[in-house]
Short mmCIF file of C-alpha atoms and ligand atoms in Angstrom, two decimals:
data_model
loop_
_atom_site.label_atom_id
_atom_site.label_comp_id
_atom_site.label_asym_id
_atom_site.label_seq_id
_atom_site.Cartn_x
_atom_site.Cartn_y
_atom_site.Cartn_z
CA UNK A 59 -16.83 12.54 26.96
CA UNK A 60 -18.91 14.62 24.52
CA UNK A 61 -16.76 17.10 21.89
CA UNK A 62 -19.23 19.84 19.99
CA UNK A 63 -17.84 20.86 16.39
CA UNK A 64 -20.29 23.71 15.48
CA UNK A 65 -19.87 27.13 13.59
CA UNK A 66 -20.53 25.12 10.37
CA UNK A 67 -22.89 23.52 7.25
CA UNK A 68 -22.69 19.77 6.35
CA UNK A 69 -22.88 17.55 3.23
CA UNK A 70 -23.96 14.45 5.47
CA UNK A 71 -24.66 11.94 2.30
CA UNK A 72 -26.70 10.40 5.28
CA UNK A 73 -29.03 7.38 3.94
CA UNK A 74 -27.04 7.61 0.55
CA UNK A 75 -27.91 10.83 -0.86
CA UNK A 76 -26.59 14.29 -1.22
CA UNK A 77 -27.90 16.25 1.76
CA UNK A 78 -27.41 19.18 3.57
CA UNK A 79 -27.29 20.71 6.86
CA UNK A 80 -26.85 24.91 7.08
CA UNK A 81 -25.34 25.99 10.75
CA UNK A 82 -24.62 22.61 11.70
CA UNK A 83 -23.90 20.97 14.82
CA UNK A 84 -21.61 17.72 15.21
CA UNK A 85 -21.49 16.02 18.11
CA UNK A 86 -18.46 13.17 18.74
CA UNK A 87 -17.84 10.90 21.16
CA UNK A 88 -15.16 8.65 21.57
CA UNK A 89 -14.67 7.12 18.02
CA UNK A 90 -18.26 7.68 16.50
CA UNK A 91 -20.79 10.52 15.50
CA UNK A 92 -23.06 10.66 18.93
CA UNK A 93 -25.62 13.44 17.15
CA UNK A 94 -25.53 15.72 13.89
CA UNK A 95 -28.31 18.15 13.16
CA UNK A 96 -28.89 21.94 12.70
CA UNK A 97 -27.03 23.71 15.48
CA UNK A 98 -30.76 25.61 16.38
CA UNK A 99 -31.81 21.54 18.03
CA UNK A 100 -28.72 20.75 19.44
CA UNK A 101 -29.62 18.54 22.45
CA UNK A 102 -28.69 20.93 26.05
CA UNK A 103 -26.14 18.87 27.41
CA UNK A 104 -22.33 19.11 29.08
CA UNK A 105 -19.88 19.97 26.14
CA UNK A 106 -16.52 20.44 28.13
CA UNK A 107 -14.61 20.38 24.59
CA UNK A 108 -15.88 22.59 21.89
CA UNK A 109 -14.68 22.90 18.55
CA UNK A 110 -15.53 26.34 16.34
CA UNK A 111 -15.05 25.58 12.67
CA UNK A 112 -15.09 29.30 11.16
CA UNK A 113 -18.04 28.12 8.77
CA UNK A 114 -16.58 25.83 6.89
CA UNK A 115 -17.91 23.16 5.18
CA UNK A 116 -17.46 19.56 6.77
CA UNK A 117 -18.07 15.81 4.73
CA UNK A 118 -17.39 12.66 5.44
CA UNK A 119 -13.54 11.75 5.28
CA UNK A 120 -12.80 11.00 1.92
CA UNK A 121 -12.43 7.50 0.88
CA UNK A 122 -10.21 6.28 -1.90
CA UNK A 123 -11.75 2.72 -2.85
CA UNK A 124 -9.61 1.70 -5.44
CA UNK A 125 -5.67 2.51 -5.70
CA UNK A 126 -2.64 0.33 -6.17
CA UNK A 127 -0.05 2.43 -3.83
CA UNK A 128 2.06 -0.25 -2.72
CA UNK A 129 4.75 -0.97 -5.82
CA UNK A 130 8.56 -0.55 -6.62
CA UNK A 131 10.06 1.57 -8.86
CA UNK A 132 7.98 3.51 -11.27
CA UNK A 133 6.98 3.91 -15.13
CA UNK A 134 7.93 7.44 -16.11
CA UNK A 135 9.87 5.94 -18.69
CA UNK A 136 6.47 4.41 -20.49
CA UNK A 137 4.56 7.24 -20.06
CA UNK A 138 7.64 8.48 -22.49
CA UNK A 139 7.31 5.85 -24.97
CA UNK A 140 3.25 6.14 -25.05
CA UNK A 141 3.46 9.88 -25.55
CA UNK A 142 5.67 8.68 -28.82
CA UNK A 143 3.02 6.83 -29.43
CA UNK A 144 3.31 3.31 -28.65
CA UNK A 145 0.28 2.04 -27.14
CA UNK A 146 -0.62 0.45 -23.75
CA UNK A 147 -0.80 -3.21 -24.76
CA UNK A 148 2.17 -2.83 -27.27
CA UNK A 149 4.43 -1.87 -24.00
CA UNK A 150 2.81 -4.48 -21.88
CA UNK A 151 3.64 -6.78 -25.09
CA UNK A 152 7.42 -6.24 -25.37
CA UNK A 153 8.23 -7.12 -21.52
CA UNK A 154 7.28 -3.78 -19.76
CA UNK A 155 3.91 -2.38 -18.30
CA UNK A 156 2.83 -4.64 -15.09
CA UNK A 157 5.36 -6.64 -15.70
CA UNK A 158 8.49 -4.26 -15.18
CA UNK A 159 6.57 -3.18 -11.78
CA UNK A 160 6.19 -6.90 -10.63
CA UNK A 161 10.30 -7.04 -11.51
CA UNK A 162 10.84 -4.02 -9.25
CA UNK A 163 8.49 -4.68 -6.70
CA UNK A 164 9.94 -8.14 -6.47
CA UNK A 165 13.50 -6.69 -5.85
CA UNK A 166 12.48 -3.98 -3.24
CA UNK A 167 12.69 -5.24 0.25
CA UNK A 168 9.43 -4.90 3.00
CA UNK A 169 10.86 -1.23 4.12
CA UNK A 170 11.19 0.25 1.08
CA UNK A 171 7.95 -0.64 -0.35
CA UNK A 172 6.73 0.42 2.78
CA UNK A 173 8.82 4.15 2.65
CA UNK A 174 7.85 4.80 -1.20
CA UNK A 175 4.23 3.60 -0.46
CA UNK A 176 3.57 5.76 2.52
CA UNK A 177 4.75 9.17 0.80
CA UNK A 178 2.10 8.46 -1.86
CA UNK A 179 -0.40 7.83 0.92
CA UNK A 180 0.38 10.83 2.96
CA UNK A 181 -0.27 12.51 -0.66
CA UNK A 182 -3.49 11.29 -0.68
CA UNK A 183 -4.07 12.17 3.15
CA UNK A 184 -3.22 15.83 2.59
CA UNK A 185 -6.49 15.77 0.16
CA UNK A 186 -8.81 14.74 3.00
CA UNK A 187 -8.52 10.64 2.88
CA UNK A 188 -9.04 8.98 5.55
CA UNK A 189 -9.85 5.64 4.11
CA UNK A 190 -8.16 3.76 1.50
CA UNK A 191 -8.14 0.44 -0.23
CA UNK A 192 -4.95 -0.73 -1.01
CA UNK A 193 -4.05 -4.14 -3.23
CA UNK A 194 -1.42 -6.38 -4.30
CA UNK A 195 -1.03 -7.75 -7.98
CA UNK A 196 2.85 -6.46 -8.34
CA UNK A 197 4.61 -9.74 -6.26
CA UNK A 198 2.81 -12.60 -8.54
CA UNK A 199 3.88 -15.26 -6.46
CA UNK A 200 3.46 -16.25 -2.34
CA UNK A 201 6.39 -14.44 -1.24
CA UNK A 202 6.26 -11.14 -3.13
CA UNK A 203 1.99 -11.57 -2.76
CA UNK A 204 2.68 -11.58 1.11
CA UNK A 205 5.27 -8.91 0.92
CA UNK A 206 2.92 -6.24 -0.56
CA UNK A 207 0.07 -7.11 2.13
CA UNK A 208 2.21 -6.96 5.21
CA UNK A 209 3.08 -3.37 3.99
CA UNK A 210 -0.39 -2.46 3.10
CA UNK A 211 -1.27 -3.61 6.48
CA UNK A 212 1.57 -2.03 8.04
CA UNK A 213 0.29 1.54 6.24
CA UNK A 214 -3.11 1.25 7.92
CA UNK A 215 -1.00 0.26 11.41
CA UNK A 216 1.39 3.26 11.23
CA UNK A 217 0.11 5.73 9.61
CA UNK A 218 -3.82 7.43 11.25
CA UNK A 219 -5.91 6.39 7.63
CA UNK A 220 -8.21 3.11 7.66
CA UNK A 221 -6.47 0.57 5.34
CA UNK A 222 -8.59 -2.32 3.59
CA UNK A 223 -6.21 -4.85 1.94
CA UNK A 224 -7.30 -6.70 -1.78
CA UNK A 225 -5.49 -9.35 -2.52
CA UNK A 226 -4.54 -8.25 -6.35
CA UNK A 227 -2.96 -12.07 -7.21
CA UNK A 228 -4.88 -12.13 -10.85
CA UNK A 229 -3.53 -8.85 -11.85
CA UNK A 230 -1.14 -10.10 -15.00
CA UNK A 231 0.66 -13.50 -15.59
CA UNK A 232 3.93 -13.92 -14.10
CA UNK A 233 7.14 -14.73 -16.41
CA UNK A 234 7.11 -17.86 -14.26
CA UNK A 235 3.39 -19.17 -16.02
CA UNK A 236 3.80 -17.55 -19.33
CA UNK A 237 1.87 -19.54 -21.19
CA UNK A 238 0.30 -21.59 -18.88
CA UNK A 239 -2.24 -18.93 -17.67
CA UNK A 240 -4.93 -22.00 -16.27
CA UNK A 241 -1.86 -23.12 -14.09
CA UNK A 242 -1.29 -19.86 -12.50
CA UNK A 243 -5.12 -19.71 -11.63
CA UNK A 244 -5.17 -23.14 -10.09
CA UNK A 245 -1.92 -22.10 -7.84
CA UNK A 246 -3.68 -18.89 -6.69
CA UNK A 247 -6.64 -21.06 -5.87
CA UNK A 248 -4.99 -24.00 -4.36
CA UNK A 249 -1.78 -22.11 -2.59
CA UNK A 250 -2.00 -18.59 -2.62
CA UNK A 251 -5.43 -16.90 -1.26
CA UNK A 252 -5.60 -19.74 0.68
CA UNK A 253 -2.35 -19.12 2.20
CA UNK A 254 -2.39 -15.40 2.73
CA UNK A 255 -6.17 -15.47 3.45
CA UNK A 256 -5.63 -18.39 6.68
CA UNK A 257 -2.83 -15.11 7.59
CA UNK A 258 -5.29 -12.63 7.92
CA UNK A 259 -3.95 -10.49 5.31
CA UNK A 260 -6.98 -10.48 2.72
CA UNK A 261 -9.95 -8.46 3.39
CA UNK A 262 -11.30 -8.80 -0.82
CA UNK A 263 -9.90 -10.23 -3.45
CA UNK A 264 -9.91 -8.83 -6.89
CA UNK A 265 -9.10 -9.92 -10.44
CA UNK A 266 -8.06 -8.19 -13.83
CA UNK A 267 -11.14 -9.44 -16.39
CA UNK A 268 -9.16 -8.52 -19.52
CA UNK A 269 -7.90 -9.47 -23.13
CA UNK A 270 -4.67 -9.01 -22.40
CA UNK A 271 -5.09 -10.40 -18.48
CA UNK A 272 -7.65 -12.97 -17.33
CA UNK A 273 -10.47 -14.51 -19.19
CA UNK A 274 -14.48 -14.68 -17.32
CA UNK A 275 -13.30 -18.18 -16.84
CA UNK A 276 -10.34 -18.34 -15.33
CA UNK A 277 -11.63 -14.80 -13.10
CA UNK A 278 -14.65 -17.43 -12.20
CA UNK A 279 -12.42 -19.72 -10.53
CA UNK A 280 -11.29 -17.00 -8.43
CA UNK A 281 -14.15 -16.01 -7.29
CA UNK A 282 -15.04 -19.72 -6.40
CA UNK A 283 -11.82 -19.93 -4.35
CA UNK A 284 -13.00 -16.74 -2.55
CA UNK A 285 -16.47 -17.33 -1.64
CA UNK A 286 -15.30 -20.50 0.03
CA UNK A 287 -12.52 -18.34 1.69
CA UNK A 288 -15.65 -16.28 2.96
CA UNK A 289 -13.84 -13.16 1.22
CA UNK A 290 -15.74 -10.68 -0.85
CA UNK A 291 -14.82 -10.10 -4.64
CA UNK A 292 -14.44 -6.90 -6.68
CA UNK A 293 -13.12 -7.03 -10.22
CA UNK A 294 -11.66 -4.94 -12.98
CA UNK A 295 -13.73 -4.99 -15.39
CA UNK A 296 -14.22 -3.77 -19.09
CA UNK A 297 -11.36 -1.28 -18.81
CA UNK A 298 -10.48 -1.60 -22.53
CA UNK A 299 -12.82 -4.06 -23.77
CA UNK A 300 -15.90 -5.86 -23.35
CA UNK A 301 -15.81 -9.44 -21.91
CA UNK A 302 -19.29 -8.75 -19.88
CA UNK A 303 -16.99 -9.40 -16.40
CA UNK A 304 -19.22 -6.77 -14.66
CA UNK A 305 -22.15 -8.95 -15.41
CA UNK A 306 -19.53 -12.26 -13.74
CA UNK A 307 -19.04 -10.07 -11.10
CA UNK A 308 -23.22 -9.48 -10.39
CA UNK A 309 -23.37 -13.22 -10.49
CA UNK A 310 -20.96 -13.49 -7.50
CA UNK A 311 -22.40 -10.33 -5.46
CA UNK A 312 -19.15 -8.32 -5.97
CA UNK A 313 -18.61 -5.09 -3.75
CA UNK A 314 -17.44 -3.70 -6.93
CA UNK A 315 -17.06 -3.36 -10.79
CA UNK A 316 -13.74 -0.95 -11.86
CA UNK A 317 -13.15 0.65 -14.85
CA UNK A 318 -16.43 -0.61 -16.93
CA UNK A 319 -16.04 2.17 -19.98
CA UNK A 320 -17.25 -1.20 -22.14
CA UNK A 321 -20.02 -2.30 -20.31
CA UNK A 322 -23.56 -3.00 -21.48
CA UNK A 323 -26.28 -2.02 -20.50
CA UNK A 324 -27.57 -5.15 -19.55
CA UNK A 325 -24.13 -5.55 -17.57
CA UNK A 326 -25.78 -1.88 -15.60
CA UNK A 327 -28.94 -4.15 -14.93
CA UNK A 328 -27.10 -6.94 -13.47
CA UNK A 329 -24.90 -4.81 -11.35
CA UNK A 330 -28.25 -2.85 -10.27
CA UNK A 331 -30.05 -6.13 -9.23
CA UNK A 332 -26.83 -7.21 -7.31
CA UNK A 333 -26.02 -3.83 -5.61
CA UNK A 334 -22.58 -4.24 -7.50
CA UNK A 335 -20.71 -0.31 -6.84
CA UNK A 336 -19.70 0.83 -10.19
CA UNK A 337 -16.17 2.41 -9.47
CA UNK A 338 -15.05 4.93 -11.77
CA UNK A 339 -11.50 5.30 -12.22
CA UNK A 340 -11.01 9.01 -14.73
CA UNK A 341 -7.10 9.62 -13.56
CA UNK A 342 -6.66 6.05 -15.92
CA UNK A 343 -9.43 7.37 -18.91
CA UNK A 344 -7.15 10.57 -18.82
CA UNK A 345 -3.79 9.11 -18.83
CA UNK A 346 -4.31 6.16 -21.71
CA UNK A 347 -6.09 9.31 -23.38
CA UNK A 348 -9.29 6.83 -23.57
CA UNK A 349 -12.13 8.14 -25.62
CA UNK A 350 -14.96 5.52 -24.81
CA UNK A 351 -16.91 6.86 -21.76
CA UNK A 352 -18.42 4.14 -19.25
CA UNK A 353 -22.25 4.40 -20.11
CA UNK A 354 -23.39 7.51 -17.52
CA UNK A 355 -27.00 7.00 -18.91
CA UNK A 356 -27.60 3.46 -18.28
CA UNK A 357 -25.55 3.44 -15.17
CA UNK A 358 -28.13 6.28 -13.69
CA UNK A 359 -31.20 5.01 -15.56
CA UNK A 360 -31.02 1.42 -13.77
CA UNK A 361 -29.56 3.37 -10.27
CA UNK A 362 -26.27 1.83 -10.31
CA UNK A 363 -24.21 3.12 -7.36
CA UNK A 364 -21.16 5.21 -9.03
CA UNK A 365 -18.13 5.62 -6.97
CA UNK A 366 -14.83 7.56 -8.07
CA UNK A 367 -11.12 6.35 -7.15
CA UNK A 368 -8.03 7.73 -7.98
CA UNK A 369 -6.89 3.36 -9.28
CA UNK A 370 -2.84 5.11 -7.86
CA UNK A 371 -0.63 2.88 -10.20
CA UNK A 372 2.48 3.57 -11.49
CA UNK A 373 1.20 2.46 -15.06
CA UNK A 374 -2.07 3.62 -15.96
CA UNK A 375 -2.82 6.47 -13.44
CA UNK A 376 0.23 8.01 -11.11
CA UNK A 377 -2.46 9.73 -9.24
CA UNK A 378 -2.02 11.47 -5.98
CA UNK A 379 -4.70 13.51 -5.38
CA UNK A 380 -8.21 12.14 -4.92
CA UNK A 381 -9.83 15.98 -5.41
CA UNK A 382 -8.40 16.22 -8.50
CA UNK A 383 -9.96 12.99 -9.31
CA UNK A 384 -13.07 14.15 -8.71
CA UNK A 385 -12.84 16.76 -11.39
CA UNK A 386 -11.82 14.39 -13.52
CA UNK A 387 -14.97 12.60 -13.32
CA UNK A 388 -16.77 15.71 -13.69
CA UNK A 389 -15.34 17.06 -17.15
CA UNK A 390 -13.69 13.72 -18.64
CA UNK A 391 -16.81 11.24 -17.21
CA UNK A 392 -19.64 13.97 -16.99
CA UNK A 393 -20.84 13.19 -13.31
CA UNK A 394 -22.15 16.22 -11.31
CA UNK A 395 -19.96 17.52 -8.35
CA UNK A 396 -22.81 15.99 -6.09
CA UNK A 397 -22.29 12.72 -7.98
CA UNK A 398 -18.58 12.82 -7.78
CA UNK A 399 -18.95 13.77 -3.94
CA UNK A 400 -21.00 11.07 -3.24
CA UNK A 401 -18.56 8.61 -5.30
CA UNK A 402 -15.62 9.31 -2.61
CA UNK A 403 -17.70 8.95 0.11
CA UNK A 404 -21.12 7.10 0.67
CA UNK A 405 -20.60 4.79 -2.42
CA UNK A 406 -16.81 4.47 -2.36
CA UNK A 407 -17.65 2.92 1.43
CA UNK A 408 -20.10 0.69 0.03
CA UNK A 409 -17.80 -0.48 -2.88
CA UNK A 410 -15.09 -1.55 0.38
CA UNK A 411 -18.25 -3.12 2.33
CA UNK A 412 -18.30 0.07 5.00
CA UNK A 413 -21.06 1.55 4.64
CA UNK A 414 -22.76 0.55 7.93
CA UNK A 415 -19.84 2.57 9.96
CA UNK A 416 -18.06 4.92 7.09
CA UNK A 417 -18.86 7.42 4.19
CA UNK A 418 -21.48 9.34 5.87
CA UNK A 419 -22.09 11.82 8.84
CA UNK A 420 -24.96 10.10 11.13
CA UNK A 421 -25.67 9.15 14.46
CA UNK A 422 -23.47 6.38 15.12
CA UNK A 423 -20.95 6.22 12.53
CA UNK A 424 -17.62 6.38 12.99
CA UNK A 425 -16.42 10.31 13.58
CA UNK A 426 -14.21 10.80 10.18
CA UNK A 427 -14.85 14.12 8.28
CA UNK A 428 -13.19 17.30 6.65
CA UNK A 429 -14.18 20.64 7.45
CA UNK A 430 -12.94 22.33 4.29
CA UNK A 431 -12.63 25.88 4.43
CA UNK A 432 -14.83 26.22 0.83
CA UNK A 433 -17.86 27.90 -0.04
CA UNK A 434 -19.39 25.12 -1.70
CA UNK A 435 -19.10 21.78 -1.76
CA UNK A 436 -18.85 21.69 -5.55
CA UNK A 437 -15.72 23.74 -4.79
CA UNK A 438 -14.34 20.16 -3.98
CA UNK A 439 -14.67 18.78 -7.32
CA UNK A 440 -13.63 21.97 -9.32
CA UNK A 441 -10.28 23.41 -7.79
CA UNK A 442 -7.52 20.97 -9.80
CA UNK A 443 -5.34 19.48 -7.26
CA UNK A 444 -3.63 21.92 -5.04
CA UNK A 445 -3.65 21.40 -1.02
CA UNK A 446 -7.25 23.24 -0.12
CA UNK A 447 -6.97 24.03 3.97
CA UNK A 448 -9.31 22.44 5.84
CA UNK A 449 -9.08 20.28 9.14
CA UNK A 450 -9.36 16.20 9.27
CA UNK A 451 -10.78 14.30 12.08
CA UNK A 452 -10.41 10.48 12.28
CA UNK A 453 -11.89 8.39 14.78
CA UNK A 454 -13.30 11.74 16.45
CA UNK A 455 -9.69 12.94 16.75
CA UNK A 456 -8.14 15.86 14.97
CA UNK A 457 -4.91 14.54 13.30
CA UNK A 458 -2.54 16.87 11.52
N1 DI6 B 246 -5.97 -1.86 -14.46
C1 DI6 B 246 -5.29 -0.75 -14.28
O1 DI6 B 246 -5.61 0.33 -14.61
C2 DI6 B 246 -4.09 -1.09 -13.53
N2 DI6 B 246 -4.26 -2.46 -13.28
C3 DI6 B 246 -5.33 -2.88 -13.85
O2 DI6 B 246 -5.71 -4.03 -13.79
C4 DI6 B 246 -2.85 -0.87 -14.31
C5 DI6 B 246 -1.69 -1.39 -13.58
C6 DI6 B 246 -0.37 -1.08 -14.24
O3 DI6 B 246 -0.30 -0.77 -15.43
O4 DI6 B 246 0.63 -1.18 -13.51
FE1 FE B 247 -6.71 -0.71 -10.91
#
């Protein structure tokens, strides 16, 4: 059965790039995009279920490719202290930072990480999402590891957004291992992704490259561990200073490089070569009031593939809105609307290893898109936050 959505334009982002359809017509059926073109070649046909979208403006379904929703308690409190001025890494030194979220999120049973988690989500939803990637990194150990994926694979069960699970394991050192970073690597290598991966719980796995985290090294052996898992990497990379881990994560073919406001340009060139998505994260540049801006020029000049995430977390970005992101990368990170657009939809798929079915309106891709009612699509990326109407379809259905 054929469904028509006309009585509108498109920002397709089909093969990659910013493109655009005036008076389009949409044609769904079942799950996928059957035909999308201007409404004037519409193929004659047997429509019995028409939509009329009152000229607005439809894009793919937004897709939030890097967030850390799943977590207990939150970190209010810091975002006190830091506005006192004590800094990031002094907090994380004294006990709190990741480490008071692992405490909390290992004292929170399965349903209430799963009640706290899906309020966020449905946040994120109401802004047009209708993919998300979700990881661990607050359980630091099997049981509290496992914990967090069952509930990010019970949000993508439960709730009508498509869920892809990173197993987060290399986040920060538990109190368990302090000191004896190398022996927590080895047990995430030998027991954990392992473990959780033989479950069917791990769709990437990603790592926190970092001074005050993981060294290349010790991220290396993780990425070992996952290739021979058969599990794609990502990593977090040059967030506050550079350790060239974008460049590690080239070497390994990563979906994705995160942060990267240190990054080199020959760390650009190595992502370019490996079609490495660099994923920009400006709701965590804006909170730690970061003034170093991720390299725009080289990033463009050697056609890196930007993408734009909200990174959720109750420490460095308490993000809920994924629009609001957008401008964020627009006046903190200087990308264009078009750029930012792109970045939460084609490339954003390609940093989750989608972009075959997701992030773009075409013939045969799966049927998720917003039909906003804007006047613009830069009208996305400039309104701050509020809930802009528009209607969401998922898997060719209209969900509320
Ligand atoms: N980088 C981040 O921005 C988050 N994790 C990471 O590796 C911060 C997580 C937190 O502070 O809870
Ligand atoms: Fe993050």
């Amino acid at each position: 059965m054929k469904t028509l959505w006309q009585n509108c334009h498109a920002a397709t982002m089909a093969q990659g790039v910013y493109s655009i359809i005036e008076d389009a017509a949409i044609v769904t059926q079942g799950e996928h995009i059957h035909w999308i073109g201007p409404r004037a070649q519409l193929p004659t046909g047997d429509y019995p279920t028409v939509h009329d979208l009152q000229g607005a403006w439809v894009t793919p379904g937004l897709i939030d490719c890097h967030t850390h929703t799943v977590f207990g308690g939150n970190r209010s409190g810091e975002f006190e202290q830091r506005l006192q001025g004590v800094s990031y890494a002094e907090i994380a030194a004294a006990g709190g930072g990741i480490a008071s979220t692992v405490r909390a999120t290992r004292a929170a049973s399965e349903d209430e990480l799963f009640a706290s988690a899906a309020r966020r989500l449905k946040s994120l939803m109401r802004d047009g999402v209708t993919t998300v990637e979700i990881k661990s990194g607050y359980g630091l150990d099997l049981a509290n590891e496992r914990k967090m994926l069952r509930v990010i694979r019970r949000l993508g069960a439960e709730l009508p957004v498509s869920v892809r699970s990173t197993c987060l394991a290399a986040h920060a050192l538990p109190p368990e291992y302090a000191e004896r970073a190398d022996d927590y690597i080895e047990h995430i290598c030998t027991e954990m992704l392992p473990a959780l991966a033989a479950e069917g719980l791990v769709d990437a796995v990603d790592a926190f490259c970092e001074y005050l985290a993981f060294s290349p090294a010790q991220v290396e052996r993780v990425f070992v561990t996952a290739q021979r898992l058969e599990l794609p990497v990502k990593l977090h990379a040059e967030q506050l200073s550079s350790l060239h881990g974008s460049s590690l994560a080239a070497r390994y073919q990563a979906l994705s490089a995160d942060h990267l406001e240190f990054m080199t340009e020959d760390d650009a060139k190595a992502m370019a070569q490996s079609g490495t998505v660099a994923v920009l994260l400006p709701g965590a540049f804006y909170f730690l009031r970061e003034t170093q801006l991720p390299p725009m020029d080289a990033l463009r000049k050697h056609g890196v593939k930007i993408a734009v995430a909200s990174d959720l977390n109750p420490g460095t970005s308490p993000a809920l809105s994924l629009r609001l992101m957008l401008n964020m990368a627009c006046t903190c990170l200087r990308l264009t609307p078009e750029e930012a657009l792109a970045g939460a939809t084609i490339h954003a798929a390609q940093a989750l290893g989608m972009a075959q079915t997701h992030g773009s309106l075409e013939a045969g891709k799966v049927a998720d898109f917003v039909a906003w009612h804007i006047d613009r699509p830069a009208d996305l990326a400039y309104w701050l936050g509020g809930e802009l109407e528009k209607r969401v379809v998922r898997h060719g259905v209209e969900i509320d």
